[in-house]
């Protein structure tokens, strides 16, 4: 039995929360020196992308305010090109794109729970 869209959205939200909490007092230079966090952040982005890929297509069309394709594509690039990960891009996604995604996901969850 497959999960409901809300469950996948919750996985996305949880990963974004982890990223936000971890970067709260972390600078980009410190991130660039921390291999453990680099790998953890990549894994969180992979989970986000995998959750996106598991959402039904009609759901993604209905909630098109999220660029689902870009997150699924990011996951594919991280998994299949692991030897060439640009951690500057990872940092940028985590700091600049993830908060906006969290806001959109939260609104969608709110609508679905009504």
mmCIF file of N, CA and C in Angstrom:
data_model
loop_
_atom_site.group_PDB
_atom_site.id
_atom_site.type_symbol
_atom_site.label_atom_id
_atom_site.label_comp_id
_atom_site.label_asym_id
_atom_site.label_seq_id
_atom_site.Cartn_x
_atom_site.Cartn_y
_atom_site.Cartn_z
ATOM 1 N N UNK A 1 0.843 -1.181 0.000
ATOM 2 C CA UNK A 1 0.000 0.000 0.000
ATOM 3 C C UNK A 1 0.888 1.245 0.000
ATOM 4 N N UNK A 2 0.614 2.157 -0.898
ATOM 5 C CA UNK A 2 1.448 3.353 -0.977
ATOM 6 C C UNK A 2 1.011 4.378 0.063
ATOM 7 N N UNK A 3 1.922 5.253 0.374
ATOM 8 C CA UNK A 3 1.661 6.296 1.362
ATOM 9 C C UNK A 3 0.803 7.391 0.751
ATOM 10 N N UNK A 4 0.163 8.138 1.629
ATOM 11 C CA UNK A 4 -0.627 9.279 1.167
ATOM 12 C C UNK A 4 0.310 10.442 0.854
ATOM 13 N N UNK A 5 -0.128 11.369 0.023
ATOM 14 C CA UNK A 5 0.699 12.547 -0.253
ATOM 15 C C UNK A 5 1.112 13.288 1.020
ATOM 16 N N UNK A 6 0.230 13.338 2.010
ATOM 17 C CA UNK A 6 0.576 14.036 3.258
ATOM 18 C C UNK A 6 1.789 13.389 3.921
ATOM 19 N N UNK A 7 1.874 12.066 3.867
ATOM 20 C CA UNK A 7 3.026 11.383 4.465
ATOM 21 C C UNK A 7 4.323 11.766 3.751
ATOM 22 N N UNK A 8 4.282 11.811 2.439
ATOM 23 C CA UNK A 8 5.475 12.221 1.690
ATOM 24 C C UNK A 8 5.827 13.681 1.975
ATOM 25 N N UNK A 9 4.804 14.524 2.055
ATOM 26 C CA UNK A 9 5.047 15.936 2.370
ATOM 27 C C UNK A 9 5.645 16.077 3.761
ATOM 28 N N UNK A 10 5.222 15.237 4.689
ATOM 29 C CA UNK A 10 5.774 15.274 6.046
ATOM 30 C C UNK A 10 7.250 14.885 6.025
ATOM 31 N N UNK A 11 7.605 13.896 5.214
ATOM 32 C CA UNK A 11 9.028 13.526 5.084
ATOM 33 C C UNK A 11 9.838 14.723 4.575
ATOM 34 N N UNK A 12 9.307 15.402 3.582
ATOM 35 C CA UNK A 12 9.978 16.584 3.031
ATOM 36 C C UNK A 12 10.126 17.643 4.111
ATOM 37 N N UNK A 13 9.053 17.908 4.814
ATOM 38 C CA UNK A 13 9.054 18.918 5.873
ATOM 39 C C UNK A 13 10.065 18.577 6.969
ATOM 40 N N UNK A 14 10.103 17.311 7.368
ATOM 41 C CA UNK A 14 11.047 16.884 8.410
ATOM 42 C C UNK A 14 12.494 17.103 7.980
ATOM 43 N N UNK A 15 12.803 16.793 6.737
ATOM 44 C CA UNK A 15 14.172 16.993 6.249
ATOM 45 C C UNK A 15 14.527 18.476 6.192
ATOM 46 N N UNK A 16 13.579 19.289 5.772
ATOM 47 C CA UNK A 16 13.837 20.734 5.728
ATOM 48 C C UNK A 16 14.042 21.266 7.140
ATOM 49 N N UNK A 17 13.268 20.765 8.097
ATOM 50 C CA UNK A 17 13.454 21.178 9.497
ATOM 51 C C UNK A 17 14.857 20.828 9.977
ATOM 52 N N UNK A 18 15.314 19.616 9.655
ATOM 53 C CA UNK A 18 16.667 19.207 10.032
ATOM 54 C C UNK A 18 17.705 20.158 9.427
ATOM 55 N N UNK A 19 17.555 20.446 8.153
ATOM 56 C CA UNK A 19 18.504 21.330 7.473
ATOM 57 C C UNK A 19 18.492 22.729 8.084
ATOM 58 N N UNK A 20 17.310 23.242 8.377
ATOM 59 C CA UNK A 20 17.196 24.586 8.959
ATOM 60 C C UNK A 20 17.826 24.639 10.348
ATOM 61 N N UNK A 21 17.541 23.631 11.163
ATOM 62 C CA UNK A 21 18.106 23.596 12.518
ATOM 63 C C UNK A 21 19.623 23.479 12.474
ATOM 64 N N UNK A 22 20.123 22.670 11.571
ATOM 65 C CA UNK A 22 21.564 22.436 11.487
ATOM 66 C C UNK A 22 22.307 23.660 10.965
ATOM 67 N N UNK A 23 21.689 24.405 10.061
ATOM 68 C CA UNK A 23 22.378 25.563 9.482
ATOM 69 C C UNK A 23 22.173 26.844 10.280
ATOM 70 N N UNK A 24 21.333 26.779 11.299
ATOM 71 C CA UNK A 24 21.022 27.986 12.075
ATOM 72 C C UNK A 24 22.281 28.709 12.554
ATOM 73 N N UNK A 25 23.241 27.955 13.051
ATOM 74 C CA UNK A 25 24.472 28.581 13.548
ATOM 75 C C UNK A 25 25.697 28.095 12.768
ATOM 76 N N UNK A 26 25.478 27.719 11.520
ATOM 77 C CA UNK A 26 26.556 27.195 10.684
ATOM 78 C C UNK A 26 26.848 28.164 9.549
ATOM 79 N N UNK A 27 28.116 28.468 9.360
ATOM 80 C CA UNK A 27 28.497 29.324 8.234
ATOM 81 C C UNK A 27 28.833 28.445 7.030
ATOM 82 N N UNK A 28 28.804 29.058 5.865
ATOM 83 C CA UNK A 28 29.165 28.306 4.661
ATOM 84 C C UNK A 28 30.611 27.810 4.713
ATOM 85 N N UNK A 29 31.580 28.622 5.180
ATOM 86 C CA UNK A 29 32.952 28.101 5.273
ATOM 87 C C UNK A 29 33.068 26.898 6.219
ATOM 88 N N UNK A 30 32.317 26.924 7.331
ATOM 89 C CA UNK A 30 32.344 25.777 8.240
ATOM 90 C C UNK A 30 31.716 24.548 7.582
ATOM 91 N N UNK A 31 30.636 24.764 6.841
ATOM 92 C CA UNK A 31 30.009 23.666 6.102
ATOM 93 C C UNK A 31 30.999 23.084 5.090
ATOM 94 N N UNK A 32 31.725 23.951 4.404
ATOM 95 C CA UNK A 32 32.673 23.519 3.371
ATOM 96 C C UNK A 32 33.797 22.652 3.943
ATOM 97 N N UNK A 33 34.049 22.776 5.248
ATOM 98 C CA UNK A 33 35.115 22.003 5.891
ATOM 99 C C UNK A 33 34.596 20.744 6.591
ATOM 100 N N UNK A 34 33.279 20.546 6.608
ATOM 101 C CA UNK A 34 32.700 19.468 7.403
ATOM 102 C C UNK A 34 32.105 18.382 6.498
ATOM 103 N N UNK A 35 32.886 17.356 6.248
ATOM 104 C CA UNK A 35 32.467 16.281 5.351
ATOM 105 C C UNK A 35 31.222 15.552 5.864
ATOM 106 N N UNK A 36 31.117 15.393 7.169
ATOM 107 C CA UNK A 36 29.950 14.707 7.741
ATOM 108 C C UNK A 36 28.672 15.469 7.429
ATOM 109 N N UNK A 37 28.689 16.775 7.620
ATOM 110 C CA UNK A 37 27.501 17.577 7.318
ATOM 111 C C UNK A 37 27.231 17.627 5.817
ATOM 112 N N UNK A 38 28.269 17.684 5.023
ATOM 113 C CA UNK A 38 28.069 17.678 3.572
ATOM 114 C C UNK A 38 27.305 16.425 3.152
ATOM 115 N N UNK A 39 27.742 15.287 3.662
ATOM 116 C CA UNK A 39 27.078 14.029 3.313
ATOM 117 C C UNK A 39 25.658 13.982 3.871
ATOM 118 N N UNK A 40 25.461 14.500 5.072
ATOM 119 C CA UNK A 40 24.124 14.517 5.679
ATOM 120 C C UNK A 40 23.177 15.411 4.887
ATOM 121 N N UNK A 41 23.659 16.560 4.452
ATOM 122 C CA UNK A 41 22.817 17.477 3.683
ATOM 123 C C UNK A 41 22.449 16.872 2.330
ATOM 124 N N UNK A 42 23.411 16.233 1.697
ATOM 125 C CA UNK A 42 23.127 15.568 0.422
ATOM 126 C C UNK A 42 22.067 14.494 0.642
ATOM 127 N N UNK A 43 22.199 13.729 1.704
ATOM 128 C CA UNK A 43 21.212 12.680 1.991
ATOM 129 C C UNK A 43 19.829 13.283 2.217
ATOM 130 N N UNK A 44 19.747 14.376 2.947
ATOM 131 C CA UNK A 44 18.452 15.027 3.166
ATOM 132 C C UNK A 44 17.840 15.485 1.848
ATOM 133 N N UNK A 45 18.647 16.037 0.972
ATOM 134 C CA UNK A 45 18.141 16.470 -0.334
ATOM 135 C C UNK A 45 17.719 15.270 -1.184
ATOM 136 N N UNK A 46 18.433 14.163 -1.052
ATOM 137 C CA UNK A 46 18.022 12.940 -1.756
ATOM 138 C C UNK A 46 16.665 12.460 -1.255
ATOM 139 N N UNK A 47 16.458 12.503 0.060
ATOM 140 C CA UNK A 47 15.177 12.084 0.643
ATOM 141 C C UNK A 47 14.057 12.991 0.157
ATOM 142 N N UNK A 48 14.312 14.290 0.139
ATOM 143 C CA UNK A 48 13.310 15.235 -0.365
ATOM 144 C C UNK A 48 12.959 14.887 -1.809
ATOM 145 N N UNK A 49 13.965 14.677 -2.625
ATOM 146 C CA UNK A 49 13.728 14.345 -4.027
ATOM 147 C C UNK A 49 13.003 13.027 -4.203
ATOM 148 N N UNK A 50 13.348 12.045 -3.393
ATOM 149 C CA UNK A 50 12.678 10.740 -3.481
ATOM 150 C C UNK A 50 11.214 10.859 -3.065
ATOM 151 N N UNK A 51 10.941 11.628 -2.030
ATOM 152 C CA UNK A 51 9.552 11.846 -1.608
ATOM 153 C C UNK A 51 8.767 12.532 -2.723
ATOM 154 N N UNK A 52 9.382 13.518 -3.357
ATOM 155 C CA UNK A 52 8.737 14.212 -4.479
ATOM 156 C C UNK A 52 8.415 13.220 -5.597
ATOM 157 N N UNK A 53 9.358 12.350 -5.908
ATOM 158 C CA UNK A 53 9.150 11.387 -6.998
ATOM 159 C C UNK A 53 8.006 10.418 -6.698
ATOM 160 N N UNK A 54 7.706 10.214 -5.427
ATOM 161 C CA UNK A 54 6.642 9.294 -5.041
ATOM 162 C C UNK A 54 5.269 9.945 -4.972
ATOM 163 N N UNK A 55 5.214 11.256 -5.101
ATOM 164 C CA UNK A 55 3.913 11.929 -5.128
ATOM 165 C C UNK A 55 3.216 11.622 -6.450
ATOM 166 N N UNK A 56 1.909 11.392 -6.419
ATOM 167 C CA UNK A 56 1.183 11.129 -7.666
ATOM 168 C C UNK A 56 1.271 12.317 -8.628
ATOM 169 N N UNK A 57 1.318 12.020 -9.915
ATOM 170 C CA UNK A 57 1.436 13.076 -10.932
ATOM 171 C C UNK A 57 0.282 14.072 -10.858
ATOM 172 N N UNK A 58 -0.936 13.581 -10.652
ATOM 173 C CA UNK A 58 -2.075 14.501 -10.585
ATOM 174 C C UNK A 58 -1.967 15.436 -9.385
ATOM 175 N N UNK A 59 -1.365 14.961 -8.316
ATOM 176 C CA UNK A 59 -1.131 15.793 -7.136
ATOM 177 C C UNK A 59 -0.154 16.917 -7.486
ATOM 178 N N UNK A 60 0.930 16.567 -8.178
ATOM 179 C CA UNK A 60 1.941 17.565 -8.546
ATOM 180 C C UNK A 60 1.363 18.604 -9.506
ATOM 181 N N UNK A 61 0.460 18.178 -10.370
ATOM 182 C CA UNK A 61 -0.195 19.120 -11.284
ATOM 183 C C UNK A 61 -1.113 20.052 -10.494
ATOM 184 N N UNK A 62 -1.860 19.487 -9.566
ATOM 185 C CA UNK A 62 -2.797 20.283 -8.765
ATOM 186 C C UNK A 62 -2.068 21.329 -7.921
ATOM 187 N N UNK A 63 -0.923 20.956 -7.377
ATOM 188 C CA UNK A 63 -0.149 21.859 -6.519
ATOM 189 C C UNK A 63 1.123 22.294 -7.254
ATOM 190 N N UNK A 64 0.910 22.919 -8.373
ATOM 191 C CA UNK A 64 2.025 23.286 -9.258
ATOM 192 C C UNK A 64 2.814 24.504 -8.783
ATOM 193 N N UNK A 65 2.432 25.087 -7.644
ATOM 194 C CA UNK A 65 3.208 26.205 -7.108
ATOM 195 C C UNK A 65 4.598 25.748 -6.642
ATOM 196 N N UNK A 66 4.769 24.446 -6.500
ATOM 197 C CA UNK A 66 6.079 23.876 -6.174
ATOM 198 C C UNK A 66 6.685 23.343 -7.471
ATOM 199 N N UNK A 67 7.948 23.645 -7.685
ATOM 200 C CA UNK A 67 8.647 23.120 -8.856
ATOM 201 C C UNK A 67 9.138 21.706 -8.525
ATOM 202 N N UNK A 68 8.203 20.771 -8.515
ATOM 203 C CA UNK A 68 8.490 19.391 -8.135
ATOM 204 C C UNK A 68 9.611 18.802 -8.984
ATOM 205 N N UNK A 69 9.582 19.105 -10.260
ATOM 206 C CA UNK A 69 10.551 18.525 -11.192
ATOM 207 C C UNK A 69 11.993 18.881 -10.806
ATOM 208 N N UNK A 70 12.203 20.100 -10.335
ATOM 209 C CA UNK A 70 13.571 20.499 -9.991
ATOM 210 C C UNK A 70 14.093 19.716 -8.785
ATOM 211 N N UNK A 71 13.215 19.413 -7.819
ATOM 212 C CA UNK A 71 13.658 18.648 -6.644
ATOM 213 C C UNK A 71 13.892 17.185 -6.992
ATOM 214 N N UNK A 72 13.065 16.631 -7.863
ATOM 215 C CA UNK A 72 13.288 15.257 -8.327
ATOM 216 C C UNK A 72 14.583 15.195 -9.137
ATOM 217 N N UNK A 73 14.817 16.202 -9.962
ATOM 218 C CA UNK A 73 16.038 16.258 -10.761
ATOM 219 C C UNK A 73 17.280 16.416 -9.909
ATOM 220 N N UNK A 74 17.168 17.211 -8.853
ATOM 221 C CA UNK A 74 18.294 17.384 -7.932
ATOM 222 C C UNK A 74 18.648 16.044 -7.301
ATOM 223 N N UNK A 75 17.636 15.315 -6.890
ATOM 224 C CA UNK A 75 17.855 13.991 -6.297
ATOM 225 C C UNK A 75 18.597 13.092 -7.279
ATOM 226 N N UNK A 76 18.152 13.085 -8.525
ATOM 227 C CA UNK A 76 18.797 12.243 -9.536
ATOM 228 C C UNK A 76 20.256 12.631 -9.735
ATOM 229 N N UNK A 77 20.518 13.929 -9.793
ATOM 230 C CA UNK A 77 21.904 14.380 -9.981
ATOM 231 C C UNK A 77 22.773 13.997 -8.785
ATOM 232 N N UNK A 78 22.230 14.131 -7.580
ATOM 233 C CA UNK A 78 23.014 13.797 -6.387
ATOM 234 C C UNK A 78 23.320 12.303 -6.322
ATOM 235 N N UNK A 79 22.346 11.492 -6.658
ATOM 236 C CA UNK A 79 22.538 10.043 -6.564
ATOM 237 C C UNK A 79 23.421 9.514 -7.693
ATOM 238 N N UNK A 80 23.204 9.995 -8.890
ATOM 239 C CA UNK A 80 23.920 9.429 -10.034
ATOM 240 C C UNK A 80 25.250 10.115 -10.338
ATOM 241 N N UNK A 81 25.464 11.268 -9.768
ATOM 242 C CA UNK A 81 26.723 11.994 -9.990
ATOM 243 C C UNK A 81 27.373 12.338 -8.655
ATOM 244 N N UNK A 82 27.312 11.379 -7.731
ATOM 245 C CA UNK A 82 27.818 11.578 -6.377
ATOM 246 C C UNK A 82 29.283 11.989 -6.347
ATOM 247 N N UNK A 83 30.053 11.619 -7.353
ATOM 248 C CA UNK A 83 31.485 11.917 -7.388
ATOM 249 C C UNK A 83 31.761 13.359 -7.791
ATOM 250 N N UNK A 84 30.741 14.066 -8.226
ATOM 251 C CA UNK A 84 30.943 15.441 -8.665
ATOM 252 C C UNK A 84 29.983 16.416 -8.013
ATOM 253 N N UNK A 85 29.630 16.168 -6.752
ATOM 254 C CA UNK A 85 28.683 17.042 -6.060
ATOM 255 C C UNK A 85 29.321 18.402 -5.820
ATOM 256 N N UNK A 86 28.614 19.442 -6.184
ATOM 257 C CA UNK A 86 29.050 20.814 -5.921
ATOM 258 C C UNK A 86 28.404 21.242 -4.606
ATOM 259 N N UNK A 87 29.196 21.258 -3.545
ATOM 260 C CA UNK A 87 28.647 21.558 -2.226
ATOM 261 C C UNK A 87 28.250 23.022 -2.076
ATOM 262 N N UNK A 88 28.743 23.873 -2.943
ATOM 263 C CA UNK A 88 28.270 25.257 -2.974
ATOM 264 C C UNK A 88 26.811 25.315 -3.393
ATOM 265 N N UNK A 89 26.448 24.467 -4.357
ATOM 266 C CA UNK A 89 25.052 24.390 -4.791
ATOM 267 C C UNK A 89 24.204 23.774 -3.686
ATOM 268 N N UNK A 90 24.718 22.735 -3.040
ATOM 269 C CA UNK A 90 23.991 22.115 -1.921
ATOM 270 C C UNK A 90 23.693 23.167 -0.864
ATOM 271 N N UNK A 91 24.703 23.947 -0.492
ATOM 272 C CA UNK A 91 24.521 25.000 0.512
ATOM 273 C C UNK A 91 23.467 26.005 0.053
ATOM 274 N N UNK A 92 23.550 26.416 -1.187
ATOM 275 C CA UNK A 92 22.599 27.392 -1.725
ATOM 276 C C UNK A 92 21.166 26.862 -1.672
ATOM 277 N N UNK A 93 20.967 25.616 -2.057
ATOM 278 C CA UNK A 93 19.626 25.022 -2.018
ATOM 279 C C UNK A 93 19.119 24.977 -0.580
ATOM 280 N N UNK A 94 19.971 24.535 0.324
ATOM 281 C CA UNK A 94 19.575 24.408 1.729
ATOM 282 C C UNK A 94 19.230 25.770 2.329
ATOM 283 N N UNK A 95 20.045 26.766 2.077
ATOM 284 C CA UNK A 95 19.842 28.084 2.700
ATOM 285 C C UNK A 95 18.810 28.943 1.982
ATOM 286 N N UNK A 96 18.711 28.821 0.668
ATOM 287 C CA UNK A 96 17.883 29.763 -0.087
ATOM 288 C C UNK A 96 16.612 29.173 -0.684
ATOM 289 N N UNK A 97 16.609 27.897 -0.993
ATOM 290 C CA UNK A 97 15.422 27.303 -1.614
ATOM 291 C C UNK A 97 14.586 26.486 -0.637
ATOM 292 N N UNK A 98 15.232 25.797 0.277
ATOM 293 C CA UNK A 98 14.501 24.933 1.208
ATOM 294 C C UNK A 98 13.492 25.696 2.074
ATOM 295 N N UNK A 99 13.822 26.889 2.581
ATOM 296 C CA UNK A 99 12.820 27.604 3.391
ATOM 297 C C UNK A 99 11.542 27.930 2.611
ATOM 298 N N UNK A 100 11.674 28.306 1.354
ATOM 299 C CA UNK A 100 10.492 28.594 0.529
ATOM 300 C C UNK A 100 9.706 27.318 0.262
ATOM 301 N N UNK A 101 10.411 26.211 0.047
ATOM 302 C CA UNK A 101 9.737 24.929 -0.150
ATOM 303 C C UNK A 101 8.971 24.546 1.109
ATOM 304 N N UNK A 102 9.574 24.740 2.258
ATOM 305 C CA UNK A 102 8.915 24.424 3.535
ATOM 306 C C UNK A 102 7.605 25.195 3.662
ATOM 307 N N UNK A 103 7.640 26.470 3.333
ATOM 308 C CA UNK A 103 6.440 27.303 3.422
ATOM 309 C C UNK A 103 5.336 26.769 2.503
ATOM 310 N N UNK A 104 5.693 26.433 1.288
ATOM 311 C CA UNK A 104 4.705 25.908 0.331
ATOM 312 C C UNK A 104 4.161 24.554 0.783
ATOM 313 N N UNK A 105 5.041 23.688 1.264
ATOM 314 C CA UNK A 105 4.633 22.360 1.731
ATOM 315 C C UNK A 105 3.689 22.495 2.923
ATOM 316 N N UNK A 106 4.016 23.385 3.839
ATOM 317 C CA UNK A 106 3.165 23.593 5.021
ATOM 318 C C UNK A 106 1.767 24.033 4.622
ATOM 319 N N UNK A 107 1.678 24.918 3.653
ATOM 320 C CA UNK A 107 0.369 25.389 3.182
ATOM 321 C C UNK A 107 -0.418 24.258 2.523
ATOM 322 N N UNK A 108 0.258 23.430 1.751
ATOM 323 C CA UNK A 108 -0.419 22.306 1.100
ATOM 324 C C UNK A 108 -0.930 21.319 2.153
ATOM 325 N N UNK A 109 -0.101 21.008 3.141
ATOM 326 C CA UNK A 109 -0.523 20.094 4.211
ATOM 327 C C UNK A 109 -1.745 20.658 4.927
ATOM 328 N N UNK A 110 -1.717 21.949 5.190
ATOM 329 C CA UNK A 110 -2.846 22.603 5.861
ATOM 330 C C UNK A 110 -4.133 22.437 5.046
ATOM 331 N N UNK A 111 -4.051 22.645 3.750
ATOM 332 C CA UNK A 111 -5.219 22.495 2.869
ATOM 333 C C UNK A 111 -5.711 21.043 2.883
ATOM 334 N N UNK A 112 -4.793 20.101 2.817
ATOM 335 C CA UNK A 112 -5.165 18.688 2.754
ATOM 336 C C UNK A 112 -5.767 18.177 4.056
ATOM 337 N N UNK A 113 -5.411 18.781 5.157
ATOM 338 C CA UNK A 113 -5.917 18.331 6.460
ATOM 339 C C UNK A 113 -7.267 18.941 6.820
ATOM 340 N N UNK A 114 -7.748 19.865 6.005
ATOM 341 C CA UNK A 114 -9.047 20.498 6.283
ATOM 342 C C UNK A 114 -10.187 19.573 5.950
#
